[in-house]
Structures are given as structure tokens and as C-alpha cells.
């Protein structure tokens, strides 16, 4: 059975990818330091997949930890999620972000090379495109960082591009991942005051937060609010399965956007979420947020051509799954 190592596999996207890989017939090991994941995620995954979940607690910054995993398991490929991902926080802690995201990747690649494991799917981000009017964005658009976080993703991609031909690398540029698993047993464990839109709206819907601040309604968009390409986290997980399958079958590398190609405004999301939770959601118009761009949407066709990937779930599905998760409507679907 093909065995895949998921670094950061107990996190939001990692845990959903765990389930998708298991469902696709892979054997999966989670490697996580639980700095940004709840300790009970493996137990919930166990309930969902009906078998013991292989978890190794460790840190990609610890060479011994990561070497031990490759000594203990016959790994065929790696999906690398373990990284810090908050743009704003990266501006305050640039060295920490570079150390964790770039240093951690270098540690992982050294351990993989020592173990003769040379198939890796890398969690990248649309933020590598910087601030651009080219919308939807194609993968050959130039890269330009606008934050230390974006720098670490560009640096990671460039390091991976230096590897010799006996490596096969899947670089996946996420747009805006949202939503939760259909069972509502796993989802995004957001911070108390979320930075991102949907987790914030979710906390307004549950009454944990008073009202949403809409960061600007004077953008050159249909309703003046920011437009983004939201993608359901289960679609995103499916994209990782297709990426790993392609690496293992073709030994060819790829770099693709993972998005829907559809743009939704902040007020579109507020409306869809209100529909999903059956209540009006309080919001006020606030000043623009520094660093925000008006529109950010993916050209999705390269992922379709190279991996056969196509996002299937709608904005309504995303909001309904998020609402089921935050309102505790757990359903143990296998
Ligand atoms: C979406 C829209 C905001 C919060 C970020 C990172 C990106 C990626 C995904 C890691 C924008 C508006 C938001 C709020 C609002 N992370 N908004 N009120 O900024 O597109 O992308 O998360 O890879 O790298 O940059 O996502 O959800 O923060 O914002 O009006 O309270 O919602 O202005 O238009 P973003 P977001």
C-alpha cells in the first residue's frame, strides 16, 4: 500500500486531506507538532475513517524528529502542510516565519533525500502573485511578495524548482480555502478573533462576535467590496490527492492554482452565509484593510488539464458546511 506522510496533517487542510487520501486507498501518517491543531483531531479522524490514525508528534524544525519518521515508516510521498500561514502575523514576526517555513522545508527535503523519498506536494498560496490587475490569474504570472509570509511561499517554490530531475514536485497555489467536512466533525478551529472572512462571519452567526466589519465598499467591484476565489476545503483536499497520484504515476512536476475561477464579494459571502444559517448577519462598512487587493481569482484550467481537477462545491455548500461545523451539527458519515 502506498504510504504518504502529511506534515501538519492535524491542521485544517491537512486533516481534510488525510480523509481524502485514505478514501483514495492510501496509507497515511500524520506528523504534527500540534502548534496550530487541536489534540483531538486524530480521534475525530479515527471516528470518521473507522481505523487507527497513525500520528507522530514532532517538529519539522527538529532534524531528529523528522529523520525518525522516515526510519520508522516506508514513505512513498510527502504532502507538506506544516508552516505558519497568517499574513499579518508574518509582518510582525518575519524571522520566525522564514525560520519555520523555509527552514522547516529545508529540513524536510534533507530527510527525504536521505531516505530516497523524492515525491512532494507543497502547500503554496495565491499570495505569491502579489498585487496584480491580471484577473483571473494564470500560473505563469510573475511572482512578487507583499509580505514575509508570501516571501516564504515564493522561496519554497524556488527551492523546489532547483531539485534534480529525480524529484517530482507538486506546487499547489491555494486561493481562499473555506468550509468544513460534510460530517461537520472536522473543520477550521479559528482563533478567538479570526483574521479571515468566513471564520469571522461564522462567529457572528453563533453570536460569539457582535458584527462583521466589511473592509471597504469602494473597490472597483460590482458591489464595491473585495472579491475572492473561495474554494471548499473538501475540493482542495481532492486536489491534493490528484496531485500526489500524478507525481507517483508520471514522475512529472506541476504547478497549479487550486481555485474555482469564480469570484465572490464580501457581501455575496454574507448573503450566502445568512441563507445557510437562517438568520440575518450584522455588518458595518469599515475602512479598507492594509494590503488587501480588490480582486483575486484563479485561472483554474491548468489544474484541470494536468490533474483532471475541477472544484465541484458552490459558495452555498461552503457556507452550509461551515455553519454545520460551527453550530455542532455532527454527522458521522463514513
Ligand atoms: C477575504 C476578503 C477582506 C475579514 C488571506 C491570505 C492568503 C490566504 C487566505 C494563506 C477580503 C474581507 C476579511 C473581515 C472583511 N492565506 N474581509 N472583513 O485576505 O483574501 O487571503 O487568507 O495562504 O494568503 O492573504 O482572505 O478571508 O482575510 O479576506 O471584509 O473581517 O474579506 O478585505 O476582501 P484574503 P480574508
Coordinates of C-alpha atoms and ligand atoms in Angstrom, one line a residue:
X1 CA 0.0 0.0 0.0
X2 CA 1.4 3.4 -0.9
X3 CA 2.2 5.4 2.2
X4 CA 2.0 9.2 2.4
X5 CA 3.4 11.4 5.1
X6 CA 1.4 14.5 5.9
X7 CA 3.4 17.1 7.7
X8 CA 0.9 19.4 9.5
X9 CA -1.7 16.7 8.9
X10 CA -3.7 17.5 12.0
X11 CA -4.4 21.0 10.8
X12 CA -7.4 22.4 8.9
X13 CA -6.4 21.5 5.3
X14 CA -4.2 18.6 6.5
X15 CA -7.0 16.8 8.3
X16 CA -9.4 17.1 5.3
X17 CA -6.6 15.8 3.0
X18 CA -6.0 12.9 5.4
X19 CA -9.6 11.7 4.9
X20 CA -9.4 12.2 1.1
X21 CA -6.2 10.2 0.8
X22 CA -7.5 7.4 3.0
X23 CA -10.7 7.3 0.9
X24 CA -8.5 7.1 -2.2
X25 CA -6.8 4.0 -0.8
X26 CA -3.5 5.5 0.5
X27 CA -1.9 4.6 3.8
X28 CA -1.3 7.9 5.7
X29 CA 1.0 9.0 8.6
X30 CA 0.3 12.4 10.2
X31 CA 3.4 14.3 11.5
X32 CA 2.4 17.4 13.5
X33 CA 3.7 19.5 16.5
X34 CA 0.1 20.5 17.2
X35 CA 1.1 24.2 17.5
X36 CA -1.9 25.0 15.3
X37 CA -4.1 21.9 15.6
X38 CA -6.4 20.6 18.4
X39 CA -5.0 17.4 20.1
X40 CA -8.3 15.5 19.5
X41 CA -8.3 15.9 15.7
X42 CA -6.7 12.4 15.2
X43 CA -9.5 10.9 17.4
X44 CA -12.2 12.6 15.3
X45 CA -10.4 11.3 12.1
X46 CA -10.4 7.8 13.6
X47 CA -14.2 8.0 14.1
X48 CA -14.6 9.1 10.5
X49 CA -12.4 6.6 8.8
X50 CA -13.0 3.7 11.2
X51 CA -9.4 2.7 11.8
X52 CA -6.5 3.8 14.0
X53 CA -4.9 7.0 12.7
X54 CA -1.0 6.9 12.6
X55 CA 0.2 10.1 14.3
X56 CA 3.8 11.1 15.1
X57 CA 4.1 14.2 17.2
X58 CA 7.1 16.1 16.1
X59 CA 8.5 19.3 14.6
X60 CA 9.9 19.8 11.1
X61 CA 12.4 22.1 12.7
X62 CA 13.9 19.1 14.6
X63 CA 16.1 17.1 12.3
X64 CA 15.9 14.1 14.6
X65 CA 12.1 14.1 14.8
X66 CA 11.8 14.2 11.0
X67 CA 14.6 11.6 10.4
X68 CA 12.9 9.2 12.9
X69 CA 9.7 9.3 10.9
X70 CA 11.5 8.2 7.8
X71 CA 13.3 5.5 9.7
X72 CA 10.0 4.2 11.2
X73 CA 7.9 4.3 8.1
X74 CA 8.4 3.3 4.5
X75 CA 7.2 6.6 3.0
X76 CA 6.5 6.9 -0.8
X77 CA 5.5 10.6 -0.9
X78 CA 5.0 13.6 1.3
X79 CA 2.4 16.4 1.5
X80 CA 4.0 19.4 3.3
X81 CA 1.4 21.5 5.2
X82 CA 3.5 22.3 8.3
X83 CA 4.0 26.0 8.1
X84 CA 2.8 29.3 9.6
X85 CA 0.1 31.0 7.5
X86 CA -1.1 34.3 8.8
X87 CA -0.1 37.2 6.6
X88 CA -0.5 39.9 9.2
X89 CA 1.5 37.9 11.9
X90 CA 4.3 37.4 9.3
X91 CA 4.8 41.1 9.1
X92 CA 5.3 41.2 12.9
X93 CA 7.4 38.0 13.1
X94 CA 9.4 37.8 9.7
X95 CA 12.3 35.8 11.1
X96 CA 10.0 33.3 12.8
X97 CA 8.1 32.8 9.5
X98 CA 11.3 32.4 7.4
X99 CA 12.8 30.0 10.0
X100 CA 9.7 27.9 10.2
X101 CA 8.5 27.9 6.6
X102 CA 11.8 27.9 4.8
X103 CA 14.0 26.2 7.4
X104 CA 11.3 23.6 8.0
X105 CA 11.1 22.8 4.3
X106 CA 14.9 22.5 4.0
X107 CA 14.9 20.1 7.0
X108 CA 12.2 18.0 5.4
X109 CA 13.9 17.9 2.0
X110 CA 17.2 16.8 3.5
X111 CA 15.5 14.0 5.4
X112 CA 13.5 13.0 2.3
X113 CA 16.7 12.9 0.2
X114 CA 18.5 10.8 2.8
X115 CA 15.6 8.4 2.8
X116 CA 15.4 8.3 -1.0
X117 CA 11.8 9.8 -0.9
X118 CA 11.5 12.3 -3.8
X119 CA 7.8 13.0 -4.3
X120 CA 6.5 16.1 -2.5
X121 CA 3.3 18.1 -2.7
X122 CA 3.9 21.6 -1.5
X123 CA 1.2 23.8 0.1
X124 CA 1.6 27.2 -1.7
X125 CA -0.7 30.2 -2.0
X126 CA -2.2 32.7 -4.4
X127 CA -0.4 35.3 -2.3
X128 CA 2.7 34.5 -4.4
X129 CA 1.2 36.6 -7.3
X130 CA 1.4 39.8 -5.3
X131 CA -0.9 42.7 -6.1
X132 CA -2.0 42.5 -9.8
X133 CA -4.8 43.6 -12.0
X134 CA -4.5 40.4 -14.1
X135 CA -7.6 38.5 -13.1
X136 CA -8.2 35.6 -13.2
X137 CA -4.5 34.8 -12.6
X138 CA -2.6 32.2 -14.7
X139 CA 0.2 30.2 -13.2
X140 CA 2.8 31.9 -15.4
X141 CA 2.0 35.3 -13.9
X142 CA 5.3 36.7 -12.3
X143 CA 5.7 36.1 -8.6
X144 CA 6.1 39.1 -6.2
X145 CA 5.8 39.0 -2.4
X146 CA 3.8 41.6 -0.5
X147 CA 4.5 40.1 3.0
X148 CA 7.1 37.9 4.7
X149 CA 4.6 35.0 4.5
X150 CA 4.3 35.4 0.7
X151 CA 8.1 35.6 0.6
X152 CA 8.4 32.2 2.3
X153 CA 6.0 30.6 -0.2
X154 CA 7.9 32.0 -3.2
X155 CA 11.2 30.9 -1.6
X156 CA 9.8 27.5 -1.0
X157 CA 8.7 27.2 -4.6
X158 CA 12.1 28.4 -5.9
X159 CA 13.9 25.9 -3.7
X160 CA 11.8 23.1 -5.0
X161 CA 12.4 24.3 -8.6
X162 CA 16.2 23.7 -8.0
X163 CA 15.8 20.0 -7.3
X164 CA 17.2 17.5 -9.7
X165 CA 15.0 15.6 -12.2
X166 CA 14.7 12.5 -10.0
X167 CA 12.4 14.6 -7.8
X168 CA 8.7 15.1 -8.7
X169 CA 7.1 18.2 -7.1
X170 CA 3.5 19.3 -7.0
X171 CA 3.2 23.0 -6.2
X172 CA -0.5 23.9 -5.3
X173 CA -1.4 27.5 -5.0
X174 CA -4.5 27.8 -2.8
X175 CA -6.9 30.7 -3.3
X176 CA -9.3 31.1 -0.4
X177 CA -10.0 27.7 1.4
X178 CA -13.2 27.8 3.4
X179 CA -15.9 25.4 4.8
X180 CA -15.7 22.1 6.6
X181 CA -16.1 18.4 6.1
X182 CA -19.6 17.1 5.3
X183 CA -19.7 15.3 8.6
X184 CA -19.2 18.5 10.5
X185 CA -16.7 16.5 12.7
X186 CA -13.7 18.4 11.4
X187 CA -13.4 22.0 10.3
X188 CA -11.4 25.2 10.9
X189 CA -10.6 25.8 14.5
X190 CA -10.4 29.5 14.1
X191 CA -8.7 32.0 16.5
X192 CA -10.8 33.9 19.0
X193 CA -10.9 36.9 16.6
X194 CA -10.4 35.4 13.1
X195 CA -8.4 37.3 10.5
X196 CA -10.2 35.7 7.7
X197 CA -13.7 36.4 6.4
X198 CA -15.7 33.2 6.7
X199 CA -14.5 32.2 10.2
X200 CA -15.3 35.7 11.3
X201 CA -18.8 35.5 9.8
X202 CA -19.3 32.1 11.4
X203 CA -18.6 33.6 14.8
X204 CA -21.2 36.4 14.2
X205 CA -23.7 33.7 13.2
X206 CA -23.0 31.8 16.5
X207 CA -23.2 35.0 18.5
X208 CA -19.6 34.8 19.6
X209 CA -18.9 38.1 17.8
X210 CA -21.2 41.1 17.5
X211 CA -20.9 42.1 13.9
X212 CA -18.7 41.8 10.8
X213 CA -16.6 44.8 9.7
X214 CA -16.6 44.9 5.9
X215 CA -13.2 46.2 5.0
X216 CA -14.1 48.8 2.3
X217 CA -17.0 49.1 -0.1
X218 CA -15.3 51.4 -2.5
X219 CA -13.3 48.9 -4.6
X220 CA -13.8 48.7 -8.3
X221 CA -16.0 45.6 -8.0
X222 CA -19.8 45.1 -8.6
X223 CA -20.8 45.9 -5.1
X224 CA -17.7 47.8 -4.0
X225 CA -16.5 45.0 -1.6
X226 CA -13.4 42.7 -2.1
X227 CA -13.8 39.8 -4.4
X228 CA -12.0 36.5 -3.8
X229 CA -12.0 32.9 -5.2
X230 CA -13.4 30.8 -2.3
X231 CA -12.8 27.1 -2.6
X232 CA -14.4 24.4 -0.5
X233 CA -11.8 22.6 1.7
X234 CA -13.0 19.2 0.5
X235 CA -12.4 20.2 -3.1
X236 CA -9.0 21.4 -2.0
X237 CA -8.3 18.1 -0.4
X238 CA -9.3 16.3 -3.6
X239 CA -6.8 18.4 -5.4
X240 CA -4.0 17.1 -3.2
X241 CA -5.0 13.5 -3.9
X242 CA -4.9 14.1 -7.7
X243 CA -1.5 15.9 -7.3
X244 CA 0.1 13.1 -5.4
X245 CA -1.4 10.5 -7.8
X246 CA 0.1 12.4 -10.7
X247 CA 3.5 12.6 -9.1
X248 CA 3.6 8.9 -8.3
X249 CA 2.3 7.8 -11.8
X250 CA 4.1 10.3 -14.1
X251 CA 7.2 11.4 -12.1
X252 CA 6.5 14.8 -13.6
X253 CA 6.3 18.0 -11.6
X254 CA 3.4 20.5 -11.8
X255 CA 2.5 23.9 -10.5
X256 CA -1.2 24.7 -10.5
X257 CA -3.8 27.0 -9.0
X258 CA -6.4 25.4 -6.8
X259 CA -9.5 27.7 -7.1
X260 CA -12.9 27.7 -8.8
X261 CA -12.3 30.6 -11.2
X262 CA -15.4 32.2 -9.7
X263 CA -15.2 35.5 -7.7
X264 CA -17.5 36.2 -4.8
X265 CA -17.6 39.6 -3.0
X266 CA -17.7 40.0 0.8
X267 CA -21.4 40.8 0.6
X268 CA -22.0 37.8 -1.6
X269 CA -20.5 35.7 1.2
X270 CA -22.5 37.5 3.9
X271 CA -25.7 36.8 1.9
X272 CA -24.9 33.1 1.3
X273 CA -24.0 32.6 4.9
X274 CA -27.2 34.3 6.1
X275 CA -29.1 31.8 3.9
X276 CA -27.1 28.9 5.3
X277 CA -27.7 29.7 8.9
X278 CA -31.2 31.1 8.5
X279 CA -30.6 34.5 10.2
X280 CA -29.6 38.0 9.2
X281 CA -26.0 38.8 10.0
X282 CA -25.0 42.2 11.3
X283 CA -22.2 44.0 9.5
X284 CA -20.9 47.5 9.1
X285 CA -18.8 49.1 6.4
X286 CA -15.3 49.8 7.8
X287 CA -12.1 51.3 6.2
X288 CA -10.1 49.2 3.8
X289 CA -7.5 46.8 5.4
X290 CA -3.9 47.5 4.5
X291 CA -2.5 45.1 1.9
X292 CA -5.9 44.0 0.6
X293 CA -6.4 43.9 -3.2
X294 CA -9.8 44.4 -4.9
X295 CA -10.0 41.1 -6.8
X296 CA -8.1 37.8 -6.5
X297 CA -9.4 34.9 -8.6
X298 CA -7.7 31.8 -10.2
X299 CA -7.3 30.7 -13.7
X300 CA -8.4 27.1 -12.9
X301 CA -7.8 25.4 -16.3
X302 CA -4.2 24.2 -15.8
X303 CA -5.2 22.0 -12.8
X304 CA -8.0 20.6 -15.0
X305 CA -5.7 19.9 -17.9
X306 CA -2.8 18.5 -15.8
X307 CA -4.5 16.8 -12.9
X308 CA -8.1 16.4 -14.0
X309 CA -9.0 18.7 -11.1
X310 CA -12.2 20.7 -11.0
X311 CA -13.8 22.3 -7.9
X312 CA -17.4 21.0 -7.6
X313 CA -18.8 22.6 -4.5
X314 CA -20.6 26.0 -4.5
X315 CA -20.4 29.0 -2.2
X316 CA -23.7 27.8 -0.7
X317 CA -22.1 24.4 0.0
X318 CA -19.1 26.1 1.6
X319 CA -21.3 28.3 3.9
X320 CA -23.7 25.4 4.8
X321 CA -20.7 23.1 5.7
X322 CA -19.1 25.9 7.8
X323 CA -22.4 26.6 9.6
X324 CA -22.9 22.9 10.4
X325 CA -19.4 22.7 11.8
X326 CA -19.6 25.8 14.0
X327 CA -23.1 25.0 15.2
X328 CA -22.1 21.5 16.2
X329 CA -24.4 19.5 13.8
X330 CA -22.1 16.5 13.8
X331 CA -23.0 13.6 11.5
X332 CA -20.7 10.6 11.4
X333 CA -20.7 9.8 7.7
X334 CA -18.1 7.3 6.6
Ligands
LIG1 C1 -11.2 37.9 2.2 C2 -12.0 39.2 1.9 C3 -11.1 41.2 3.0 C4 -12.1 39.8 7.1 C5 -5.8 35.5 3.2 C6 -4.3 35.5 2.9 C7 -4.0 34.4 1.9 C8 -4.6 33.1 2.3 C9 -6.0 33.2 2.6 C10 -2.8 31.8 3.3 C11 -11.1 40.4 1.7 C12 -12.6 40.8 3.5 C13 -12.0 39.8 5.7 C14 -13.0 40.7 7.7 C15 -13.6 41.6 5.6 N1 -3.9 32.6 3.5 N2 -12.7 40.8 5.0 N3 -13.7 41.6 7.0 O1 -7.0 38.3 2.6 O2 -8.1 37.1 0.6 O3 -6.4 35.9 2.0 O4 -6.3 34.3 3.6 O5 -2.4 31.3 2.3 O6 -2.6 34.3 1.8 O7 -3.9 36.7 2.4 O8 -8.6 36.3 2.9 O9 -10.6 36.0 4.4 O10 -8.8 37.6 5.1 O11 -10.3 38.2 3.3 O12 -14.2 42.5 4.9 O13 -13.2 40.6 9.0 O14 -12.8 39.5 3.0 O15 -11.0 42.6 2.9 O16 -11.7 41.2 0.7 P1 -7.5 37.0 2.0 P2 -9.6 37.0 4.0

